[in-house]
PDB file of C-alpha atoms in Angstrom:
ATOM      1  CA  PHE A   1     116.000  95.530 114.474  1.00  0.00           C
ATOM      2  CA  THR A   2     115.133  95.262 118.431  1.00  0.00           C
ATOM      3  CA  ASN A   3     117.094  97.232 120.748  1.00  0.00           C
ATOM      4  CA  LEU A   4     119.520  98.369 118.079  1.00  0.00           C
ATOM      5  CA  PHE A   5     119.415 101.426 119.341  1.00  0.00           C
ATOM      6  CA  SER A   6     120.595 100.229 122.272  1.00  0.00           C
ATOM      7  CA  LYS A   7     123.281  97.687 121.025  1.00  0.00           C
ATOM      8  CA  LEU A   8     124.614 101.194 118.981  1.00  0.00           C
ATOM      9  CA  SER A   9     124.386 102.960 121.514  1.00  0.00           C
ATOM     10  CA  PHE A  10     127.619 103.389 122.560  1.00  0.00           C
ATOM     11  CA  SER A  11     129.126 104.389 119.816  1.00  0.00           C
ATOM     12  CA  PRO A  12     129.332 108.084 117.892  1.00  0.00           C
ATOM     13  CA  VAL A  13     127.788 107.506 114.474  1.00  0.00           C
ATOM     14  CA  ILE A  14     125.381 104.796 114.101  1.00  0.00           C
ATOM     15  CA  PRO A  15     125.762 103.278 110.163  1.00  0.00           C
ATOM     16  CA  ILE A  16     121.681 102.929 109.015  1.00  0.00           C
ATOM     17  CA  VAL A  17     120.819 100.238 105.784  1.00  0.00           C
ATOM     18  CA  GLY A  18     117.988 101.691 103.931  1.00  0.00           C
ATOM     19  CA  ILE A  19     118.694 105.095 105.674  1.00  0.00           C
ATOM     20  CA  ASP A  20     116.463 106.148 102.285  1.00  0.00           C
ATOM     21  CA  TYR A  21     113.539 103.373 101.962  1.00  0.00           C
ATOM     22  CA  LYS A  22     110.249 104.879 103.189  1.00  0.00           C
ATOM     23  CA  PHE A  23     107.482 103.592 104.675  1.00  0.00           C
ATOM     24  CA  GLN A  24     104.213 105.122 106.746  1.00  0.00           C
ATOM     25  CA  PRO A  25     103.983 104.272 110.187  1.00  0.00           C
ATOM     26  CA  ILE A  26     100.756 102.318 111.409  1.00  0.00           C
ATOM     27  CA  MET A  27      99.820 101.318 115.050  1.00  0.00           C
ATOM     28  CA  VAL A  28      98.993  98.137 115.727  1.00  0.00           C
ATOM     29  CA  THR A  29      95.821  98.625 116.839  1.00  0.00           C
ATOM     30  CA  ASP A  30      94.890 100.587 113.745  1.00  0.00           C
ATOM     31  CA  VAL A  31      95.771  96.892 111.550  1.00  0.00           C
ATOM     32  CA  ALA A  32      93.937  95.031 114.402  1.00  0.00           C
ATOM     33  CA  ASP A  33      90.774  97.065 113.133  1.00  0.00           C
ATOM     34  CA  ALA A  34      91.474  97.652 110.119  1.00  0.00           C
ATOM     35  CA  ILE A  35      91.956  93.615 109.731  1.00  0.00           C
ATOM     36  CA  VAL A  36      87.926  93.014 111.796  1.00  0.00           C
ATOM     37  CA  LYS A  37      86.255  95.738 109.517  1.00  0.00           C
ATOM     38  CA  ALA A  38      87.741  93.424 105.956  1.00  0.00           C
ATOM     39  CA  ILE A  39      86.678  90.693 107.635  1.00  0.00           C
ATOM     40  CA  GLN A  40      82.697  92.190 108.751  1.00  0.00           C
ATOM     41  CA  ALA A  41      82.195  93.418 105.349  1.00  0.00           C
ATOM     42  CA  LYS A  42      80.189  91.597 102.693  1.00  0.00           C
ATOM     43  CA  LYS A  43      81.407  91.088 100.008  1.00  0.00           C
ATOM     44  CA  ASN A  44      84.122  91.676 100.056  1.00  0.00           C
ATOM     45  CA  GLU A  45      85.372  87.514  98.624  1.00  0.00           C
ATOM     46  CA  GLY A  46      89.244  88.548  97.097  1.00  0.00           C
ATOM     47  CA  LYS A  47      89.798  92.009  97.529  1.00  0.00           C
ATOM     48  CA  ILE A  48      93.097  93.892  98.456  1.00  0.00           C
ATOM     49  CA  TYR A  49      93.611  96.416 100.829  1.00  0.00           C
ATOM     50  CA  GLU A  50      96.482  98.608 101.196  1.00  0.00           C
ATOM     51  CA  ILE A  51      97.409  99.164 105.123  1.00  0.00           C
ATOM     52  CA  GLY A  52      99.493 102.105 106.073  1.00  0.00           C
ATOM     53  CA  GLY A  53      99.345 105.702 108.941  1.00  0.00           C
ATOM     54  CA  PRO A  54      99.368 108.865 107.475  1.00  0.00           C
ATOM     55  CA  THR A  55     103.154 110.248 107.016  1.00  0.00           C
ATOM     56  CA  ILE A  56     105.401 108.486 104.945  1.00  0.00           C
ATOM     57  CA  ILE A  57     109.122 109.642 106.317  1.00  0.00           C
ATOM     58  CA  SER A  58     112.795 107.247 105.693  1.00  0.00           C
ATOM     59  CA  PHE A  59     113.987 105.046 108.420  1.00  0.00           C
ATOM     60  CA  GLY A  60     116.933 107.312 108.791  1.00  0.00           C
ATOM     61  CA  ASP A  61     114.747 109.924 109.115  1.00  0.00           C
ATOM     62  CA  MET A  62     113.379 108.009 111.833  1.00  0.00           C
ATOM     63  CA  VAL A  63     116.215 107.139 113.611  1.00  0.00           C
ATOM     64  CA  LYS A  64     117.254 111.095 113.763  1.00  0.00           C
ATOM     65  CA  SER A  65     113.949 111.616 115.073  1.00  0.00           C
ATOM     66  CA  ILE A  66     113.927 109.194 118.239  1.00  0.00           C
ATOM     67  CA  LEU A  67     117.672 110.431 118.722  1.00  0.00           C
ATOM     68  CA  ALA A  68     116.463 113.794 119.242  1.00  0.00           C
ATOM     69  CA  THR A  69     113.326 112.621 121.039  1.00  0.00           C
ATOM     70  CA  ILE A  70     116.022 110.813 123.956  1.00  0.00           C
ATOM     71  CA  ASN A  71     118.677 113.633 123.625  1.00  0.00           C
ATOM     72  CA  LYS A  72     121.499 111.686 121.520  1.00  0.00           C
ATOM     73  CA  LYS A  73     123.570 112.681 119.850  1.00  0.00           C
ATOM     74  CA  ARG A  74     124.555 110.596 116.895  1.00  0.00           C
ATOM     75  CA  ILE A  75     126.463 111.208 113.720  1.00  0.00           C
ATOM     76  CA  VAL A  76     124.367 109.339 111.200  1.00  0.00           C
ATOM     77  CA  MET A  77     124.971 107.205 108.136  1.00  0.00           C
ATOM     78  CA  ALA A  78     123.739 105.896 105.583  1.00  0.00           C
ATOM     79  CA  MET A  79     126.020 101.589 105.012  1.00  0.00           C
ATOM     80  CA  PRO A  80     126.082 100.238 102.181  1.00  0.00           C
ATOM     81  CA  MET A  81     123.268  96.971 101.962  1.00  0.00           C
ATOM     82  CA  SER A  82     127.066  94.920 100.220  1.00  0.00           C
ATOM     83  CA  ILE A  83     127.990  95.936 103.683  1.00  0.00           C
ATOM     84  CA  ALA A  84     124.664  95.309 105.566  1.00  0.00           C
ATOM     85  CA  LYS A  85     124.814  91.480 103.553  1.00  0.00           C
ATOM     86  CA  ILE A  86     127.776  90.155 104.231  1.00  0.00           C
ATOM     87  CA  GLN A  87     127.990  91.762 108.467  1.00  0.00           C
ATOM     88  CA  SER A  88     124.610  89.545 108.885  1.00  0.00           C
ATOM     89  CA  THR A  89     125.523  86.329 107.223  1.00  0.00           C
ATOM     90  CA  ILE A  90     128.508  86.185 109.135  1.00  0.00           C
ATOM     91  CA  THR A  91     126.282  87.286 112.134  1.00  0.00           C
ATOM     92  CA  ASP A  92     123.168  84.861 111.854  1.00  0.00           C
ATOM     93  CA  LEU A  93     125.999  82.624 112.228  1.00  0.00           C
ATOM     94  CA  LEU A  94     127.059  83.785 116.111  1.00  0.00           C
ATOM     95  CA  PRO A  95     124.871  82.373 119.195  1.00  0.00           C
ATOM     96  CA  ILE A  96     124.343  86.135 120.007  1.00  0.00           C
ATOM     97  CA  PRO A  97     121.449  88.349 118.302  1.00  0.00           C
ATOM     98  CA  PRO A  98     122.242  90.535 115.693  1.00  0.00           C
ATOM     99  CA  ILE A  99     121.983  93.464 115.352  1.00  0.00           C
ATOM    100  CA  LEU A 100     120.807  92.970 111.518  1.00  0.00           C
ATOM    101  CA  THR A 101     119.702  89.989 110.126  1.00  0.00           C
ATOM    102  CA  ARG A 102     119.619  89.128 106.378  1.00  0.00           C
ATOM    103  CA  ASP A 103     116.298  88.714 106.193  1.00  0.00           C
ATOM    104  CA  GLN A 104     116.094  92.412 107.889  1.00  0.00           C
ATOM    105  CA  CYS A 105     117.869  93.271 104.981  1.00  0.00           C
ATOM    106  CA  GLU A 106     116.128  91.720 102.483  1.00  0.00           C
ATOM    107  CA  ILE A 107     113.160  93.522 103.702  1.00  0.00           C
ATOM    108  CA  LEU A 108     115.561  96.943 103.267  1.00  0.00           C
ATOM    109  CA  SER A 109     117.055  96.072 100.366  1.00  0.00           C
ATOM    110  CA  GLU A 110     112.853  96.341  98.066  1.00  0.00           C
ATOM    111  CA  ALA A 111     110.951  99.040  97.146  1.00  0.00           C
ATOM    112  CA  ASP A 112     109.823 101.616  99.904  1.00  0.00           C
ATOM    113  CA  ASN A 113     106.898  99.921 101.676  1.00  0.00           C
ATOM    114  CA  VAL A 114     104.202 102.390 101.140  1.00  0.00           C
ATOM    115  CA  VAL A 115     100.524 102.871  99.876  1.00  0.00           C
ATOM    116  CA  SER A 116     100.418 103.306  96.239  1.00  0.00           C
ATOM    117  CA  ASN A 117      96.601 103.326  96.033  1.00  0.00           C
ATOM    118  CA  ASN A 118      95.899 100.749  93.231  1.00  0.00           C
ATOM    119  CA  HIS A 119      94.271  99.038  96.057  1.00  0.00           C
ATOM    120  CA  LEU A 120      91.266  99.557  98.746  1.00  0.00           C
ATOM    121  CA  THR A 121      93.284 100.933 101.725  1.00  0.00           C
ATOM    122  CA  LEU A 122      91.707 102.210 105.646  1.00  0.00           C
ATOM    123  CA  LYS A 123      88.865 104.786 103.920  1.00  0.00           C
ATOM    124  CA  ASP A 124      87.185 102.261 102.146  1.00  0.00           C
ATOM    125  CA  LEU A 125      87.382 100.797 105.247  1.00  0.00           C
ATOM    126  CA  ASP A 126      86.519 104.054 106.887  1.00  0.00           C
ATOM    127  CA  ILE A 127      88.759 103.498 109.974  1.00  0.00           C
ATOM    128  CA  ASN A 128      90.680 107.002 111.206  1.00  0.00           C
ATOM    129  CA  LEU A 129      94.127 106.912 111.994  1.00  0.00           C
ATOM    130  CA  ASN A 130      95.791 107.328 115.332  1.00  0.00           C
ATOM    131  CA  GLY A 131      98.937 107.734 113.307  1.00  0.00           C
ATOM    132  CA  ILE A 132     102.749 109.702 113.729  1.00  0.00           C
ATOM    133  CA  GLN A 133     100.631 110.719 117.171  1.00  0.00           C
ATOM    134  CA  GLY A 134     100.942 107.198 118.215  1.00  0.00           C
ATOM    135  CA  VAL A 135     104.644 107.518 117.337  1.00  0.00           C
ATOM    136  CA  ASP A 136     104.806 110.461 119.606  1.00  0.00           C
ATOM    137  CA  ALA A 137     103.548 108.865 122.121  1.00  0.00           C
ATOM    138  CA  ILE A 138     106.222 105.446 122.042  1.00  0.00           C
ATOM    139  CA  LEU A 139     108.720 108.408 121.836  1.00  0.00           C
ATOM    140  CA  ASP A 140     107.606 110.608 124.912  1.00  0.00           C
ATOM    141  CA  MET A 141     107.695 107.178 126.693  1.00  0.00           C
ATOM    142  CA  ILE A 142     111.292 107.035 125.131  1.00  0.00           C
ATOM    143  CA  LYS A 143     112.337 109.943 126.599  1.00  0.00           C
ATOM    144  CA  ASP A 144     110.523 110.474 130.489  1.00  0.00           C
ATOM    145  CA  THR A 145     112.599 106.783 130.632  1.00  0.00           C
ATOM    146  CA  ILE A 146     115.568 108.167 130.461  1.00  0.00           C
ATOM    147  CA  ASP A 147     114.845 111.412 132.128  1.00  0.00           C
ATOM    148  CA  ASN A 148     114.041 109.174 135.394  1.00  0.00           C
ATOM    149  CA  GLY A 149     117.724 107.195 135.370  1.00  0.00           C
ATOM    150  CA  ASP A 150     115.060 104.221 134.039  1.00  0.00           C
ATOM    151  CA  THR A 151     118.279 103.217 130.724  1.00  0.00           C
ATOM    152  CA  GLU A 152     116.486  99.496 131.395  1.00  0.00           C
ATOM    153  CA  ASP A 153     112.971 101.267 130.501  1.00  0.00           C
ATOM    154  CA  ALA A 154     114.004 102.693 128.211  1.00  0.00           C
ATOM    155  CA  LYS A 155     115.377 100.673 125.777  1.00  0.00           C
ATOM    156  CA  MET A 156     111.856  98.225 126.157  1.00  0.00           C
ATOM    157  CA  TRP A 157     110.289 101.088 124.304  1.00  0.00           C
ATOM    158  CA  ILE A 158     112.950 101.927 121.871  1.00  0.00           C
ATOM    159  CA  SER A 159     112.507  97.941 120.556  1.00  0.00           C
ATOM    160  CA  GLU A 160     108.668  98.560 120.780  1.00  0.00           C
ATOM    161  CA  LEU A 161     109.276 101.839 118.874  1.00  0.00           C
ATOM    162  CA  GLN A 162     110.593  99.482 116.569  1.00  0.00           C
ATOM    163  CA  ASN A 163     109.190  96.035 115.945  1.00  0.00           C
ATOM    164  CA  GLU A 164     105.906  99.087 115.267  1.00  0.00           C
ATOM    165  CA  LEU A 165     107.405 100.659 112.409  1.00  0.00           C
ATOM    166  CA  LEU A 166     109.011  97.515 111.158  1.00  0.00           C
ATOM    167  CA  ASN A 167     106.653  94.439 111.299  1.00  0.00           C
ATOM    168  CA  ASN A 168     103.088  96.327 111.842  1.00  0.00           C
ATOM    169  CA  ASN A 169     103.412  98.651 108.169  1.00  0.00           C
ATOM    170  CA  VAL A 170     101.212  95.713 106.483  1.00  0.00           C
ATOM    171  CA  ARG A 171     100.747  96.540 102.476  1.00  0.00           C
ATOM    172  CA  GLY A 172      97.865  94.912 100.201  1.00  0.00           C
TER     173      GLY A 172
END
């Protein structure tokens, strides 16, 4: 979803695929700490850790939160997955980066990406999460850059937030 919001910012309506898809945002530093501690742990071979942040949030609610933070009023509505898959199949063939890829559609078609508590978790590694406070820090950076009139930096921070939320939510 790199630069998704900057690409759609001109539109009064933002269609969201997987608007009810739930996940647990986690800071990359927390993931890195978990990997290091899992590697260092004794008698840890074959064990599975499910890693997620402390807050479960829907994709739609996260988009609304970002829009509120950057003071953009947009209508957020659900886009049917069937339309998104057709769109992504076509746009994947174009020479420009697509707004939504087939792989992203596949991820958003799966079950919610939340910790099931059927395996070991970050608590078992004695990790204190930065959690949503880290996301809030990125949202503050977005707001500050927009307030300063630097839309290019704001786009970079939005991209950073999207990557943080979607790529760093690890499941065992």
